[in-house]
Coordinates of C-alpha atoms and ligand atoms in Angstrom, one line a residue:
X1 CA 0.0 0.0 0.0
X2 CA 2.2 2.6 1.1
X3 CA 5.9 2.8 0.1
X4 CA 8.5 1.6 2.6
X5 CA 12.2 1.7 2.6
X6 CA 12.4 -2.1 2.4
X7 CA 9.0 -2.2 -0.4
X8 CA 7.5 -4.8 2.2
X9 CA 3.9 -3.8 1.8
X10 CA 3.1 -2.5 5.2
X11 CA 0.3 -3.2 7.7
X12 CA -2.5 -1.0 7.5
X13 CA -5.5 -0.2 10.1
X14 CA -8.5 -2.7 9.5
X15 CA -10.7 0.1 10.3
X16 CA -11.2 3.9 10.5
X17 CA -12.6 3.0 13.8
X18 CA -9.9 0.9 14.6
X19 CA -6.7 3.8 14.0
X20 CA -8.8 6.7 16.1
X21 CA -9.0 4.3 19.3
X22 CA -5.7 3.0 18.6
X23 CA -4.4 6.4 18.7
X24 CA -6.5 7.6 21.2
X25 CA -5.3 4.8 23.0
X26 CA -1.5 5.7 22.7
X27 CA -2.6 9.3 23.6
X28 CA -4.7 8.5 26.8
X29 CA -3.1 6.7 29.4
X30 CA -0.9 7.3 32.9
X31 CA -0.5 11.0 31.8
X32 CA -4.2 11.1 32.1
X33 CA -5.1 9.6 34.9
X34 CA -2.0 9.6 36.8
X35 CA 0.1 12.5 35.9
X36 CA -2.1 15.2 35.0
X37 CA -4.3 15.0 38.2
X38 CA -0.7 15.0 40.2
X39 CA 1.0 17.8 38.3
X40 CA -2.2 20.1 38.5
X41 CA -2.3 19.4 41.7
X42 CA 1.5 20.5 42.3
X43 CA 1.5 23.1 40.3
X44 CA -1.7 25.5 41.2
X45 CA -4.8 23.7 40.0
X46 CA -6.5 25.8 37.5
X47 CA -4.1 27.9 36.5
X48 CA -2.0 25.4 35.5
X49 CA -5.6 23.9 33.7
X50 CA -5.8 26.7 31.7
X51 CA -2.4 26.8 29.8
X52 CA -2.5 23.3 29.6
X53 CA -6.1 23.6 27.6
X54 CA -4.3 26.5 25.6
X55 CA -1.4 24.6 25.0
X56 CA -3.7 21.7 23.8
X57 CA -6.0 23.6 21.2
X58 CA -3.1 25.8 20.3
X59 CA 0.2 23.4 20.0
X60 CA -1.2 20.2 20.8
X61 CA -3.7 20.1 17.7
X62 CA -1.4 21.5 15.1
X63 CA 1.5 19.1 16.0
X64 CA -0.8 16.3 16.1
X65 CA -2.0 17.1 12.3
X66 CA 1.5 17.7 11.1
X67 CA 3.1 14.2 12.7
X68 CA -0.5 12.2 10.9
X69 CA 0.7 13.8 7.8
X70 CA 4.6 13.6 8.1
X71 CA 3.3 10.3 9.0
X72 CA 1.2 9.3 5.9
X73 CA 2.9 11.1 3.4
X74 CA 6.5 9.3 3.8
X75 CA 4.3 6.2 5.1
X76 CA 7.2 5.5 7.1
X77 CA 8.0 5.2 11.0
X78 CA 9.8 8.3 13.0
X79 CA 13.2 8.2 11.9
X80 CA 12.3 6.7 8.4
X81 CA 10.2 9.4 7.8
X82 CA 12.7 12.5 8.2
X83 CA 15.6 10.5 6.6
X84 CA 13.9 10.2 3.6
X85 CA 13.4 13.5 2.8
X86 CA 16.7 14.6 4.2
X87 CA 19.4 13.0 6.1
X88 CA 20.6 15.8 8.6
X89 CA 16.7 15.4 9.9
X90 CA 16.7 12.2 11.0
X91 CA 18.0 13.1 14.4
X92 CA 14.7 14.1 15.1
X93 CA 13.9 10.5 14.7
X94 CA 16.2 8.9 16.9
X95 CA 15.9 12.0 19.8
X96 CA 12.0 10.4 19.1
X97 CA 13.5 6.6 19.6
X98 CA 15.3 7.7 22.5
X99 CA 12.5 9.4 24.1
X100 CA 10.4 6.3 23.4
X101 CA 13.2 3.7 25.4
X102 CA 13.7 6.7 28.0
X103 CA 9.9 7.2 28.8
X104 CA 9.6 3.5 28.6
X105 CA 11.9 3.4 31.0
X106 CA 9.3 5.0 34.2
X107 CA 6.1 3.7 32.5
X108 CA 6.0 0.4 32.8
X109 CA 7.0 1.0 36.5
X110 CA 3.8 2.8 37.4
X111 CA 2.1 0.5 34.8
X112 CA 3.4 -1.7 37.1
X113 CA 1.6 -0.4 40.3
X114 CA -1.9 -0.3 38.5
X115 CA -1.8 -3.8 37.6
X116 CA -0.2 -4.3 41.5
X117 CA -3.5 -2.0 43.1
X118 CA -5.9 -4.7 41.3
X119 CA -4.5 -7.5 43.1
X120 CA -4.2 -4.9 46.1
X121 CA -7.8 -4.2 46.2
X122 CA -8.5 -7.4 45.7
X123 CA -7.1 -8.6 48.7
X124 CA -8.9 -6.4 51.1
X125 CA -6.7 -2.6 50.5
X126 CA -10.1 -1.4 50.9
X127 CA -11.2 -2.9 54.3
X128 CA -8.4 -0.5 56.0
X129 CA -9.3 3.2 54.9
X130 CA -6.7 4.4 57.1
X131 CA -3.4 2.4 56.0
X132 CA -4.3 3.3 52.0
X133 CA -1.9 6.1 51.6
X134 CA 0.8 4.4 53.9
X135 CA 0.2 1.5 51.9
X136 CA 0.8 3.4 49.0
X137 CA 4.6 4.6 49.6
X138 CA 5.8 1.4 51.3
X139 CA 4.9 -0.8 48.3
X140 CA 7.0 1.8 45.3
X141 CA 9.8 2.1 47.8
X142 CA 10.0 -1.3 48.4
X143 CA 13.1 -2.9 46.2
X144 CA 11.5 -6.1 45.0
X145 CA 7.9 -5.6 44.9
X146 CA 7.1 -2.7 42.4
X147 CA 10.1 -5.1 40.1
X148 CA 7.7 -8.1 39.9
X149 CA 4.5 -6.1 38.8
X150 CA 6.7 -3.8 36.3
X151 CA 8.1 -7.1 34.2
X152 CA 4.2 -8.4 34.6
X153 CA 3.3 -5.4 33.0
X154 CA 6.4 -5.2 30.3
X155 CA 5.5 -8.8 28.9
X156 CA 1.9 -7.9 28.2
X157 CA 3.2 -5.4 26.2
X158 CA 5.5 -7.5 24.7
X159 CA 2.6 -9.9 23.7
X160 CA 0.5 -7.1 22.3
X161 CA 3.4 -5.5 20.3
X162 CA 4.8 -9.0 18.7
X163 CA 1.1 -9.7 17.3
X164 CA 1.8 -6.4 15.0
X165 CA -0.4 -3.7 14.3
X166 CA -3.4 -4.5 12.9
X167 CA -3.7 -8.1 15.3
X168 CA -2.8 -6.7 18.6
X169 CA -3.2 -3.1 19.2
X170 CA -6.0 -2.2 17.4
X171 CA -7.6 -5.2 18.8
X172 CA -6.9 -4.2 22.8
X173 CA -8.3 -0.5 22.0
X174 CA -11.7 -1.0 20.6
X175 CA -12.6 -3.4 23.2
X176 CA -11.2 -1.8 26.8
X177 CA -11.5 2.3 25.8
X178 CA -14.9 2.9 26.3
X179 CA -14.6 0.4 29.2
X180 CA -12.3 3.0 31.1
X181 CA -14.5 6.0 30.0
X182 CA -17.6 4.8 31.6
X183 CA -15.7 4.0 34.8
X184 CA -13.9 7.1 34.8
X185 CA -17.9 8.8 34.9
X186 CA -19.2 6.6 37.5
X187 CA -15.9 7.7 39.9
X188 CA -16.7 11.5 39.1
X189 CA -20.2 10.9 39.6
X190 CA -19.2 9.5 43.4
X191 CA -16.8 12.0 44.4
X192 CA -19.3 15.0 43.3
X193 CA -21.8 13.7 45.7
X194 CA -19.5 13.9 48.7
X195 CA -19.8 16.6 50.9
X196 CA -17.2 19.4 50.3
X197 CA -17.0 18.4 47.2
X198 CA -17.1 21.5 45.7
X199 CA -14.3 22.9 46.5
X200 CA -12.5 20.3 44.3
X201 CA -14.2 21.5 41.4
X202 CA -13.3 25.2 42.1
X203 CA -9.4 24.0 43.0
X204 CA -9.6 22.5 39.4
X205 CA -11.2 25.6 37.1
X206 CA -11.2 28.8 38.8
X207 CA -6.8 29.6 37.7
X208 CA -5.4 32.0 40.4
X209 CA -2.8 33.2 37.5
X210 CA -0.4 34.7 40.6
X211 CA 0.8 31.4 41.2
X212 CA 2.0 30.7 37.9
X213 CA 6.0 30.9 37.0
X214 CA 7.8 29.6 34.0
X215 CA 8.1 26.4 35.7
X216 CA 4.3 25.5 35.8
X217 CA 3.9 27.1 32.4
X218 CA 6.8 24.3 30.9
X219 CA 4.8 21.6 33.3
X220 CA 2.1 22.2 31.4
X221 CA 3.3 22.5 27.9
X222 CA 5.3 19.0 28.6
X223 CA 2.1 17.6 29.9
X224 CA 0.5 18.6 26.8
X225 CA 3.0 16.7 24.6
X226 CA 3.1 13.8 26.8
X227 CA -0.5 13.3 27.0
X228 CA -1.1 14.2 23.5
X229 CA 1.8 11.1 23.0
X230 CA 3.3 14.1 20.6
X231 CA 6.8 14.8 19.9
X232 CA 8.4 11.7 19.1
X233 CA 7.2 10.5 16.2
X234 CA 4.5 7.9 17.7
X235 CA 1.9 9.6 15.7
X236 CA 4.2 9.5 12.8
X237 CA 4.2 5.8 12.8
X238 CA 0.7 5.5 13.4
X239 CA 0.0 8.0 10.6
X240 CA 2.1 5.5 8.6
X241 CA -0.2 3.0 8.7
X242 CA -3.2 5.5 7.7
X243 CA -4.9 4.9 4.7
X244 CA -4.4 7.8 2.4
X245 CA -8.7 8.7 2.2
X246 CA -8.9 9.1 5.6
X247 CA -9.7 13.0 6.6
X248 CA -6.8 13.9 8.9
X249 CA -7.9 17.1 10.5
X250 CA -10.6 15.2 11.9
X251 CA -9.1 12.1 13.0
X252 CA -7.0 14.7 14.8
X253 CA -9.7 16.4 16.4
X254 CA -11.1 13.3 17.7
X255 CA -8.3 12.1 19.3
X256 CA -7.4 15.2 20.6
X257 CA -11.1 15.8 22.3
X258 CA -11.2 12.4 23.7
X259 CA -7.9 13.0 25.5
X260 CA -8.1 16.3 27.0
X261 CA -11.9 14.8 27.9
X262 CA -10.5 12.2 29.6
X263 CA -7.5 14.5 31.3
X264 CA -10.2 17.0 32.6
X265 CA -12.6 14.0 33.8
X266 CA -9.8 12.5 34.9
X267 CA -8.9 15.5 37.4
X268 CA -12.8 15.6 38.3
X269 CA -13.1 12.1 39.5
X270 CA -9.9 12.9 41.9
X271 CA -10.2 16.6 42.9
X272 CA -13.6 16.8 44.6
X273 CA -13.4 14.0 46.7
X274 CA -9.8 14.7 48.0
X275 CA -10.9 18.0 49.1
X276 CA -14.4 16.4 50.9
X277 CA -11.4 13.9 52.5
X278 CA -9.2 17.0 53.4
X279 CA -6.3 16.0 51.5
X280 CA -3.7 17.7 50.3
X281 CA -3.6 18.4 46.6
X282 CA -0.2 19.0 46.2
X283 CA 0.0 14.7 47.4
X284 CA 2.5 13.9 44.5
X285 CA 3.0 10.9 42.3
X286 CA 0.5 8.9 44.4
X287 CA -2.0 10.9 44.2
X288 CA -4.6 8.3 42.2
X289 CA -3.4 5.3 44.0
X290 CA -4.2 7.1 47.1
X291 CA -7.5 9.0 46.7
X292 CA -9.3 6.0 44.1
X293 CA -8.9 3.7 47.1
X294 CA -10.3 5.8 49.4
X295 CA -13.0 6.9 47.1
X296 CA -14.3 3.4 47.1
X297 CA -13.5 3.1 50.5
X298 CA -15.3 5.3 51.1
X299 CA -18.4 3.7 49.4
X300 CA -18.1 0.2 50.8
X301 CA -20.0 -3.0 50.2
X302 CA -19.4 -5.0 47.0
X303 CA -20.0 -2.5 44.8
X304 CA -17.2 0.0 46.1
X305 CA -15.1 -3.1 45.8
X306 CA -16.3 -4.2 42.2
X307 CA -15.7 -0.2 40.8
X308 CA -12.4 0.1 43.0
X309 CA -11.7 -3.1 40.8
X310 CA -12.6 -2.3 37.1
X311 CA -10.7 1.3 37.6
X312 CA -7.8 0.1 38.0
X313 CA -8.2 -2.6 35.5
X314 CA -9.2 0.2 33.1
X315 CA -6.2 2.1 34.3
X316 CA -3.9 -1.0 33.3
X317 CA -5.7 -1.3 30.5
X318 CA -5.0 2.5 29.3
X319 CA -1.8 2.3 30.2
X320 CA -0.9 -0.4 28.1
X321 CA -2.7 0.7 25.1
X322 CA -0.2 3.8 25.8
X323 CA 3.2 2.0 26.2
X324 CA 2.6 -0.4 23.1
X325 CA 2.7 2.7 21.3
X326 CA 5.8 3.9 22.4
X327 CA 7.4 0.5 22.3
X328 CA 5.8 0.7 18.6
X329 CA 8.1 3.6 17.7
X330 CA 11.2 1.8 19.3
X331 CA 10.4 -1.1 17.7
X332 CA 9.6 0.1 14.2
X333 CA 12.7 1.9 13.9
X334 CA 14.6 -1.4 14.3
X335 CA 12.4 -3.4 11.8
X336 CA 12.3 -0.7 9.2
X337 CA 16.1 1.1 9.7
X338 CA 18.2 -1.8 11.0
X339 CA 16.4 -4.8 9.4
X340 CA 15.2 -6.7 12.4
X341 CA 12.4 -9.2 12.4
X342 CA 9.8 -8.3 14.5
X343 CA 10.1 -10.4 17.5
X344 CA 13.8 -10.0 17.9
X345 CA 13.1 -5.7 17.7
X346 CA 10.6 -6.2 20.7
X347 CA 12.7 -8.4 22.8
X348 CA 15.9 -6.1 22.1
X349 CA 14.5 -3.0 23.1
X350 CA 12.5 -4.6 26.0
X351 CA 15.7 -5.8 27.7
X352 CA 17.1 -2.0 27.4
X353 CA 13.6 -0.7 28.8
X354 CA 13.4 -3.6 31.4
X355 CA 16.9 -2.3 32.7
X356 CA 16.1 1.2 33.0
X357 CA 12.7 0.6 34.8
X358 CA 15.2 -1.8 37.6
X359 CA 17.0 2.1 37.9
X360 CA 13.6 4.0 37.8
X361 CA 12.2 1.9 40.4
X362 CA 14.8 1.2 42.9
X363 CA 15.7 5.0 42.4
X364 CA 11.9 5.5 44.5
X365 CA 13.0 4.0 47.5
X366 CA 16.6 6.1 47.4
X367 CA 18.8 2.9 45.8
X368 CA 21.1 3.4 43.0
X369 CA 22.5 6.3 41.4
X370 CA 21.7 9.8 41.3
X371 CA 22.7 13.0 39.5
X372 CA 22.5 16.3 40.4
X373 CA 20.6 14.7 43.2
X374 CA 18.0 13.7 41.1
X375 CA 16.9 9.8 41.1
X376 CA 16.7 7.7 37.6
X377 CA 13.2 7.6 37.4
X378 CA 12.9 11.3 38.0
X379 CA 15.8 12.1 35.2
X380 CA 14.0 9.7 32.8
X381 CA 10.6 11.9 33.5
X382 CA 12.5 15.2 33.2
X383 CA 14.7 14.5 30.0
X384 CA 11.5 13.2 28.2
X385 CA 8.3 15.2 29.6
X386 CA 10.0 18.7 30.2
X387 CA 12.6 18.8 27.2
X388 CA 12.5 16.3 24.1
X389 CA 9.2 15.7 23.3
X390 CA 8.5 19.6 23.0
X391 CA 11.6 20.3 21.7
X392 CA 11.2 17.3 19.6
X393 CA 7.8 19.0 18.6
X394 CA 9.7 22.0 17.9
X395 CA 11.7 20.2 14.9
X396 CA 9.1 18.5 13.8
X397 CA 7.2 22.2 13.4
X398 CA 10.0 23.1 11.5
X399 CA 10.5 20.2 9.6
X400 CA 6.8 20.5 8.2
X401 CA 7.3 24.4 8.2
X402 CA 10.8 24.8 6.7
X403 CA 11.7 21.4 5.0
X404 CA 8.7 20.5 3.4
X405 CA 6.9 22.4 1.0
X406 CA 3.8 23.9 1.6
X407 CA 1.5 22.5 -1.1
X408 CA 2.8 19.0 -0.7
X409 CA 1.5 19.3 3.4
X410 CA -2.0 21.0 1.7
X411 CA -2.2 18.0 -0.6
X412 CA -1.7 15.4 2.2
X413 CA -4.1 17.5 4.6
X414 CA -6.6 18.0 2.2
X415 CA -6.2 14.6 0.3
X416 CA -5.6 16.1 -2.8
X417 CA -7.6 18.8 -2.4
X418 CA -10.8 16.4 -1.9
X419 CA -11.5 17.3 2.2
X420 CA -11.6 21.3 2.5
X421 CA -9.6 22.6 5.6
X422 CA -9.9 26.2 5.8
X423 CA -7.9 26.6 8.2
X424 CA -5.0 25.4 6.7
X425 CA -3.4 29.0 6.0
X426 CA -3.7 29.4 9.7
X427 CA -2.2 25.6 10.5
X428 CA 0.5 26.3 8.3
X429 CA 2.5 30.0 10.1
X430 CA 1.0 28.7 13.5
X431 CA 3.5 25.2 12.3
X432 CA 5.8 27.4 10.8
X433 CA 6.7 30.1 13.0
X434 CA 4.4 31.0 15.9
X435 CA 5.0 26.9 17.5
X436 CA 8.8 26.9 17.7
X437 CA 9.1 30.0 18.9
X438 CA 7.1 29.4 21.6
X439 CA 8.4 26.5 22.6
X440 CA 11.8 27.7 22.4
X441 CA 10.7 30.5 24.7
X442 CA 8.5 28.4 27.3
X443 CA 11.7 26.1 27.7
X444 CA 14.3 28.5 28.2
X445 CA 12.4 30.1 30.4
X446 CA 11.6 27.0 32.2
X447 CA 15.2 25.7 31.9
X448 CA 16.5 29.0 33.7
X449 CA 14.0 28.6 36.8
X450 CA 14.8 24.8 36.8
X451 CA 18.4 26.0 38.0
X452 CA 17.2 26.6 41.6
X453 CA 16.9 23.0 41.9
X454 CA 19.6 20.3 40.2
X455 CA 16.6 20.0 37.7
X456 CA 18.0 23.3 35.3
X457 CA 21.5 21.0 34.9
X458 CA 19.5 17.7 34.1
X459 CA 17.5 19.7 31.4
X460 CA 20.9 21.7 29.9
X461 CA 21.9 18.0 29.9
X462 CA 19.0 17.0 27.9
X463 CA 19.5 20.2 25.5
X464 CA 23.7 18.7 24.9
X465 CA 22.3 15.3 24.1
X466 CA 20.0 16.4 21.4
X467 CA 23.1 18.7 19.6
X468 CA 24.9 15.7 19.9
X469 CA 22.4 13.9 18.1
X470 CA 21.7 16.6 15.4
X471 CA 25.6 17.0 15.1
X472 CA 26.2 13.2 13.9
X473 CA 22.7 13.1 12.3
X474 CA 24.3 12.2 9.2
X475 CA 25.5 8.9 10.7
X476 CA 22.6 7.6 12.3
Ligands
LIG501 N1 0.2 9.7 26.0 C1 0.4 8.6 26.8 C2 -0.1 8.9 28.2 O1 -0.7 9.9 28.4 C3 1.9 8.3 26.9 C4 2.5 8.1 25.6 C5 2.3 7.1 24.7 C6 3.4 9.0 25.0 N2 3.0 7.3 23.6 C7 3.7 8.5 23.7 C8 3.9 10.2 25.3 C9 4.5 9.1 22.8 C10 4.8 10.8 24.4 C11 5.0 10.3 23.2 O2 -0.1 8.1 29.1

């Protein structure tokens, strides 16, 4: 169908269906239901909300339409795709792969913990309200525990991801998305009921802007890319495997509405009802494995049990349907730049991403080694989230903007001119100039405030390994 280095014929989505869940079930996931419901909470509440939402409509979208379309016109995987219009490029590519191994080296960790908190819960978390936050930071600090449920979760990935596209992923999305939606409704519904409730919701949307520095204003624009799974050519893969009659703009939309819906649900099913239990906001990574619990708690009986139960099953479930996407990139790189078969590219990477979960991990309960007294699994979340995959976005803006000419992206955007996008004019200098300049300002800005902490030096880090990798692009 679509050209390929090789001239394999390549896999192709069975469905229109099938490629909007599968994307929307890279894009929702832990930085859903997990992270963005921890970092609002660290970083203001609805302040925070609000540039993340701008972010969304005004970066998130446009990169998201531009990596579908990078995607499906070279109808090849991340580093494939800018290596075939231009060598020097690809080291946007494999800053994409090494995001991918990097951010697959935390995931599967807290992966890891959601499929741990189903067998928690159903072994009685929930008959001891009080111990559930305790609970909570003995288990990730403990050195073997969190390992067991981590390589539990890595193997189903593995499965999923050695089945290939069309078999496996597509497969696991259409069945188990809506699943989480629904449960993620019945949770709001619960904690809105509960008394004090309110003040959640008001925590959540009502942005007090005077807490807002250039550190919660690169939180958000990271969080943006990280949900959105932008900025390392995942959706340049999947858009590989779009077929080319498919309307791009609003396969875009869609995905990007059913993410952000799910983020902003997300943060309503937690918020209220840690403010009705008097918790602090601010609670960190554990926020969700903390307040779901109690939630349900909370409710008691079987059905508190049964809900406590299918959330975090649908939280696995999301999860996973996240990570085989970014195990997808890893691995399609290998099949389609170095040759691999298939199952040797997943096991290869996954011993790489196995390791660096072992440092992210043990890094929680203070083993192993640190930097700029900053923990593995910390670095791994700080070198991905907060600088390549928005600096990543940045060069793929310019890529599209500079690289590519502007009636070949209004040919793939439009199919030919047969889907009308008027918009595109506006797409095109928001891609072109108005994106990377923001970016580059929201990083340095956020780089410079970073320095009050080791965190400014583990970014500057992240900045050195990305010229390194433009610098030898030619030989990678
Ligand atoms: N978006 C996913 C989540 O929110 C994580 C993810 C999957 C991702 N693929 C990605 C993030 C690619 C960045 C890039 O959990």
């Amino acid at each position: 169908m679509v050209n390929n280095t090789n001239a394999k014929p390549r896999d192709a989505w069975g469905s229109r269906l099938g490629f909007i869940m599968a994307a929307a079930g890279s894009a929702v996931g832990l930085g859903n239901i997990w992270k963005f419901p921890y970092t609002a909470g660290e970083s203001g509440g609805g302040a925070f909300v609000a540039i993340y939402l701008f972010f969304v409509i005004f970066i998130g979208f446009s990169v998201m339409l531009t990596e579908f379309a990078i995607g499906r016109k070279t109808g090849l995987s991340a580093v494939g795709a800018f290596k075939s219009t231009d060598r020097r490029w690809s080291f946007v590519g494999i800053m994409g792969v090494l995001s991918g191994l990097l951010i697959m080296g935390f995931y599967p960790v807290v992966g890891g913990w959601s499929i741990a908190y189903i067998y928690k819960i159903a072994s009685g978390l929930l008959s001891t309200p009080e111990a559930i936050g305790d609970s909570f930071g003995g288990f990730i600090s403990n050195p073997v525990q969190p390992l067991m449920w981590m390589a539990l979760y890595l193997f189903l990935n593995i499965l999923i991801v050695i089945r290939g596209i069309s078999g496996g992923i597509e497969k696991a999305g259409k069945i188990l998305m809506p699943l989480l939606f629904v449960i993620l409704i019945i949770v709001s519904v619960k904690g809105l009921t509960l008394p004090g409730s309110s003040e959640g919701l008001k925590f959540l949307f009502s942005p007090d802007f005077s807490v807002v520095d250039s550190n919660v204003v690169l939180a958000a624009l990271g969080q943006a890319f990280f949900s959105l799974s932008l900025g390392m050519g995942a959706m340049i893969t999947y858009g590989s495997y779009l077929k080319k009659k498919e309307n791009l703009v609003q396969n875009t939309a869609m995905v990007t509405a059913m993410d952000t819906g799910v983020a902003i649900l997300a943060g309503i099913a937690m918020f209220p009802a840690m403010f009705a239990f008097g918790m602090e906001p601010a609670a960190g990574p554990g926020l969700v494995f903390v307040v779901v619990p109690q939630l349900f708690a909370e409710m008691g009986g079987m059905i508190g049990l049964l809900l406590a139960l299918l959330f975090f099953i649908g939280l696995s479930v999301a999860a996973l349907t996240s990570s085989v996407s970014l195990l997808e990139v890893v691995v399609s790189y290998l099949i389609d730049e170095k040759g691999m078969k298939r199952p040797t590219a997943v096991i290869s990477s996954s011993v790489v991403m196995a390791s660096l979960c072992v440092l992210a991990s043990l890094s929680l309960g203070g083993v192993g080694p640190t930097l700029f007294d900053t923990g593995a699994f910390d670095i791994f979340d700080l070198l991905t989230d907060k600088i390549f995959l928005a600096v990543g976005g940045m060069f793929i803006c310019i890529f599209a903007g500079w690289r590519l000419k502007r009636d070949e992206l209004e040919k793939e955007i439009t199919n030919d001119g047969e889907v009308s996008f008027p918009l595109f004019g506006l797409w095109y200098n928001l891609v072109k100039f108005v994106i990377p300049g923001l970016i580059a300002i929201v990083a340095i800005a956020g780089i410079m405030s970073g320095f009050d902490s080791g965190k400014g030096a583990i970014m500057v880090m992240g900045l050195v390994i990305i010229g390194l990798a433009a610098l030898f692009s030619k030989k990678l």
